[in-house]
Coordinates of C-alpha atoms and ligand atoms in Angstrom, one line a residue:
M1 CA -16.5 -10.0 7.7
A2 CA -13.0 -9.2 7.0
L3 CA -11.9 -6.3 5.2
L4 CA -9.3 -8.3 2.6
E5 CA -9.7 -12.3 2.8
T6 CA -7.7 -14.0 0.0
D7 CA -8.8 -17.8 -0.1
G8 CA -5.8 -20.2 -1.2
L9 CA -4.5 -17.5 -3.3
T10 CA -1.9 -18.8 -5.9
K11 CA 0.2 -17.5 -8.5
S12 CA 2.7 -19.4 -10.1
F13 CA 5.3 -18.3 -12.6
G14 CA 6.1 -20.9 -14.3
G15 CA 7.3 -23.8 -12.5
L16 CA 7.9 -21.3 -9.8
V17 CA 4.8 -21.6 -7.0
A18 CA 5.6 -17.5 -5.8
V19 CA 2.0 -17.3 -3.6
D20 CA 1.1 -21.2 -2.7
D21 CA -2.6 -21.5 -1.3
V22 CA -2.3 -18.5 0.9
D23 CA -5.8 -17.7 3.4
L24 CA -5.5 -14.0 4.3
A25 CA -8.2 -12.4 7.1
I26 CA -7.9 -8.5 7.5
E27 CA -10.2 -7.2 9.8
E28 CA -11.0 -3.7 9.5
G29 CA -8.8 -0.7 11.4
E30 CA -5.6 -3.7 11.4
S31 CA -2.3 -3.7 11.4
I32 CA -0.6 -6.2 9.2
S33 CA 3.2 -6.9 8.4
V34 CA 3.7 -9.5 6.1
I35 CA 7.5 -10.7 6.1
G36 CA 9.4 -13.4 5.1
P37 CA 13.5 -13.7 3.1
N38 CA 14.0 -12.9 -0.3
G39 CA 12.1 -14.4 -2.9
A40 CA 9.7 -15.8 -0.1
G41 CA 6.5 -14.1 -2.3
K42 CA 5.4 -10.6 -0.7
S43 CA 5.6 -8.6 -3.0
T44 CA 3.7 -11.0 -5.5
L45 CA 1.3 -11.6 -3.0
I46 CA 1.1 -7.8 -2.8
N47 CA 0.7 -7.3 -6.8
L48 CA -2.2 -10.2 -7.0
V49 CA -4.4 -7.8 -4.4
T50 CA -3.6 -4.8 -6.4
R51 CA -5.0 -6.8 -9.5
M52 CA -1.4 -5.7 -11.1
L53 CA -0.2 -9.7 -11.4
D54 CA -3.5 -12.1 -12.5
A55 CA -3.6 -15.1 -9.7
S56 CA -3.4 -18.6 -11.0
E57 CA -5.8 -20.2 -8.5
G58 CA -7.9 -18.6 -5.5
D59 CA -10.0 -16.1 -4.8
I60 CA -9.2 -12.3 -3.2
S61 CA -12.6 -10.7 -1.9
F62 CA -13.0 -6.9 -0.5
K63 CA -15.6 -5.3 2.1
G64 CA -17.1 -9.2 1.5
D65 CA -17.3 -9.1 -3.1
S66 CA -14.5 -11.1 -5.1
I67 CA -11.8 -8.7 -6.6
L68 CA -10.3 -11.1 -8.1
H69 CA -11.4 -10.2 -12.0
D70 CA -11.2 -6.5 -11.4
E71 CA -8.8 -3.8 -13.7
P72 CA -6.5 -3.0 -10.7
H73 CA -7.8 0.9 -11.3
E74 CA -11.7 -0.1 -10.0
V75 CA -9.6 -1.9 -7.5
V76 CA -8.5 1.7 -5.7
Q77 CA -11.5 3.3 -6.5
K78 CA -13.2 0.2 -3.8
G79 CA -11.1 1.0 -1.2
V80 CA -7.6 -0.1 -1.8
S81 CA -4.8 1.7 -2.4
R82 CA -0.8 1.3 -2.6
S83 CA 2.5 3.5 -1.4
F84 CA 5.8 5.1 -1.9
Q85 CA 6.0 4.0 -5.3
T86 CA 8.5 6.1 -7.2
A87 CA 7.1 7.1 -10.4
S88 CA 3.5 8.3 -8.3
I89 CA 4.5 11.8 -8.4
F90 CA 4.4 14.2 -11.5
P91 CA 8.1 16.3 -11.1
E92 CA 7.0 19.6 -12.4
L93 CA 4.0 19.8 -10.7
S94 CA 2.8 21.5 -7.7
V95 CA 2.2 19.8 -4.6
E96 CA -1.5 20.0 -4.5
E97 CA -1.9 19.7 -8.8
N98 CA 0.1 16.2 -7.9
A99 CA -3.2 15.4 -5.0
Q100 CA -5.8 16.3 -7.5
I101 CA -4.2 14.8 -10.5
A102 CA -4.8 11.7 -7.7
A103 CA -8.1 12.4 -6.6
L104 CA -9.1 12.9 -9.9
A105 CA -8.1 9.5 -11.3
A106 CA -9.5 7.5 -8.7
E107 CA -12.9 9.1 -9.0
H108 CA -12.2 8.5 -12.6
G109 CA -10.2 5.4 -13.6
S110 CA -7.8 6.5 -16.2
F111 CA -6.8 9.5 -18.2
K112 CA -8.1 7.7 -21.0
L113 CA -11.4 9.5 -19.7
N114 CA -12.0 13.1 -21.0
F115 CA -10.7 15.9 -18.0
L116 CA -12.7 17.8 -18.7
R117 CA -15.9 16.2 -19.1
H118 CA -16.5 16.0 -15.7
R119 CA -15.7 19.6 -14.7
N120 CA -18.3 20.0 -12.6
N121 CA -16.7 17.8 -9.7
Y122 CA -13.5 19.6 -9.1
G123 CA -14.6 20.6 -5.7
E124 CA -14.6 17.1 -4.8
V125 CA -11.3 16.5 -6.3
D126 CA -10.4 19.9 -4.3
R127 CA -11.5 19.0 -1.1
L128 CA -9.7 15.6 -0.8
A129 CA -6.7 16.8 -2.8
R130 CA -6.8 19.0 0.6
R131 CA -7.5 16.8 3.0
T132 CA -5.0 14.3 1.8
L133 CA -2.5 17.4 2.0
D134 CA -3.6 18.3 5.6
A135 CA -3.3 14.6 6.4
V136 CA 0.0 14.6 5.2
G137 CA 1.5 17.5 6.9
L138 CA 2.0 19.5 3.3
L139 CA -0.9 21.7 2.7
G140 CA 1.7 24.3 3.8
Q141 CA 3.9 23.5 0.7
R142 CA 0.7 23.5 -1.4
D143 CA 2.1 25.4 -4.5
V144 CA 5.6 24.2 -4.3
A145 CA 7.0 22.3 -7.6
A146 CA 6.8 17.9 -6.7
E147 CA 11.1 18.3 -7.3
D148 CA 11.4 21.4 -5.1
L149 CA 10.4 19.4 -1.9
P150 CA 13.3 17.9 0.2
Y151 CA 13.5 14.1 0.3
G152 CA 11.2 13.7 3.2
D153 CA 8.2 15.6 1.9
K154 CA 8.7 13.9 -1.4
R155 CA 7.8 10.8 0.5
R156 CA 5.3 12.6 2.1
L157 CA 3.7 13.0 -1.0
E158 CA 3.6 10.1 -2.0
L159 CA 1.6 8.5 0.7
G160 CA -0.8 11.9 0.1
I161 CA -1.2 11.0 -3.4
A162 CA -2.0 6.9 -2.5
L163 CA -4.2 9.0 0.4
A164 CA -6.4 10.6 -2.6
S165 CA -8.4 7.7 -3.6
E166 CA -9.8 8.5 0.0
P167 CA -8.6 4.0 0.3
D168 CA -9.8 1.9 3.2
L169 CA -6.6 -0.4 2.7
L170 CA -3.4 0.9 2.4
L171 CA -0.2 -1.3 0.5
M172 CA 2.6 -0.8 1.2
D173 CA 5.5 -2.6 -0.5
E174 CA 9.2 -1.8 1.6
P175 CA 8.8 1.8 2.6
T176 CA 11.8 2.5 4.3
A177 CA 14.2 1.1 1.5
G178 CA 16.8 2.7 1.2
M179 CA 16.3 5.4 4.2
S180 CA 18.6 6.4 7.1
P181 CA 16.9 5.6 10.8
E182 CA 15.9 9.3 10.5
E183 CA 14.0 9.5 7.8
T184 CA 12.8 5.7 8.7
A185 CA 11.4 6.6 12.3
D186 CA 9.8 9.7 10.4
T187 CA 8.1 7.5 8.1
V188 CA 6.5 4.9 10.6
K189 CA 5.6 8.4 12.9
L190 CA 3.5 9.6 9.4
V191 CA 2.5 6.0 8.7
E192 CA 0.7 5.9 12.7
Q193 CA -0.2 9.3 12.4
V194 CA -2.3 8.8 9.2
K195 CA -3.6 5.4 9.9
E196 CA -5.8 7.3 13.2
E197 CA -6.9 10.1 11.5
L198 CA -8.6 8.6 8.1
D199 CA -8.8 5.4 9.7
L200 CA -6.7 3.1 8.1
T201 CA -6.5 -0.4 7.4
I202 CA -2.5 -1.3 6.5
L203 CA -0.7 -4.1 4.6
L204 CA 3.1 -3.3 5.2
V205 CA 5.9 -5.4 3.8
E206 CA 8.4 -4.7 5.5
H207 CA 12.3 -6.2 6.4
D208 CA 13.1 -3.6 8.5
M209 CA 12.3 -5.5 11.9
E210 CA 12.2 -2.7 14.5
V211 CA 9.7 -1.2 11.7
V212 CA 7.4 -4.1 12.1
F213 CA 7.7 -4.8 15.1
N214 CA 6.2 -0.8 15.9
V215 CA 3.4 -1.0 13.5
S216 CA 2.4 -4.2 13.3
D217 CA -0.6 -5.4 15.8
R218 CA -0.3 -8.8 13.8
I219 CA 2.1 -10.3 11.7
V220 CA 2.0 -13.3 8.6
V221 CA 5.5 -14.8 7.5
L222 CA 5.3 -15.7 4.4
N223 CA 8.6 -18.3 3.3
R224 CA 8.9 -19.9 0.0
G225 CA 5.3 -18.5 -0.9
S226 CA 3.6 -20.2 2.1
V227 CA 2.1 -18.9 5.1
I228 CA 4.5 -20.9 8.0
A229 CA 3.8 -18.4 10.7
E230 CA 1.5 -15.8 12.4
G231 CA 0.5 -13.9 15.1
S232 CA 2.1 -11.1 17.5
P233 CA 5.4 -9.5 17.0
E234 CA 6.5 -11.8 20.4
E235 CA 4.6 -14.8 19.5
V236 CA 6.6 -14.5 16.2
Q237 CA 9.9 -13.6 17.2
G238 CA 9.9 -16.8 19.4
D239 CA 8.8 -19.5 16.6
P240 CA 11.5 -22.1 15.6
D241 CA 10.1 -21.9 11.8
V242 CA 9.8 -18.4 11.6
Q243 CA 13.9 -18.6 12.7
E244 CA 15.1 -22.0 11.2
A245 CA 13.2 -20.1 7.5
Y246 CA 15.2 -16.7 8.4
L247 CA 18.3 -18.9 8.5
G248 CA 18.3 -20.7 6.1
G249 CA 17.5 -17.8 3.5
V250 CA 19.4 -14.4 2.1
E251 CA 18.0 -12.1 5.0
G252 CA 18.6 -8.6 3.1
Ligands
LIG1 N1 7.2 -11.8 -12.9 C1 8.1 -12.8 -12.4 N2 8.0 -13.1 -13.0 C2 8.9 -14.1 -12.8 N3 8.6 -15.2 -11.7 C3 8.9 -14.2 -10.7 C4 7.8 -13.0 -11.3 N4 7.9 -11.9 -9.8 C5 8.3 -12.4 -8.7 N5 8.8 -13.9 -9.1 C6 9.4 -14.4 -8.7 O1 9.0 -15.0 -7.4 C7 9.1 -15.6 -6.1 C8 8.2 -14.3 -5.1 O2 9.2 -13.1 -5.4 P1 8.8 -11.6 -4.9 O3 9.1 -10.4 -5.8 O4 7.0 -11.8 -5.0 O5 9.4 -12.1 -3.6 P2 9.4 -11.0 -2.0 O6 9.1 -11.9 -1.1 O7 8.8 -9.6 -2.4 O8 11.6 -10.7 -2.1 P3 12.0 -9.8 -1.3 O9 11.8 -9.9 -0.7 O10 13.4 -9.8 -2.2 O11 10.8 -8.4 -2.3 C9 10.6 -15.4 -6.7 O12 11.2 -16.7 -6.7 C10 11.2 -14.3 -7.7 O13 12.1 -14.2 -8.8
LIG2 MG1 9.3 -7.7 -3.0

């Protein structure tokens, strides 16, 4: 059984079919990258899987059960997490508090619930927060205010926040966008390291082909919402349909 499976997954925005009949199966422990020209539907695919968007047709299952009608926080609780979203850090709180809040939110779903009622779970929240900070190498800076961290450490904290819910599947949408080559290399190293340490399955959307080739076991190529090629980095690179899609589109 695949960890994540989409079956005929389709999303239309009015007349535009952004994701068109996509069948995808990600096995546990695998790292797959979704690539494709601008507007191919990559971010929409991630938004469907994380339940930020409702599908128009098809199904999504995680660990064998449909998540098609789940709330976003329910998907997080089942083990799907998304990283490198700019708004995930509370700048004025410490590194450790940021990780604790992420762990607490994953456990209780949302802040609408009363924090204090769950006081007896603080031990577990602490444990998760520390484990996460350890995994991303920030345990030593746990008392620093998040806003005082250097850029690279902020990225580490963003990843840590995503990992505090103990995900099985980590989704990343262009994690190295806007990074220098050094920052990109550091991010790749960090992702590979936490993947090993925490047994993660990874779905990466990325334009930087060097990152894609470094991180992925398998690549899925989307063009105008449809999967046009799938295979190892070598197979995909030599595929004439892929070359044409990139030449015909506007590469970013
Ligand atoms: N909320 C929305 N409403 C209407 N159209 C949308 C919406 N979100 C995305 N689209 C359209 O769906 C198509 C796919 O967009 P998407 O953002 O998924 O592409 P992408 O592959 O992530 O592109 P990029 O590489 O530029 O990030 C595009 O034509 C886009 O304009
Ligand atoms: Mg996108």
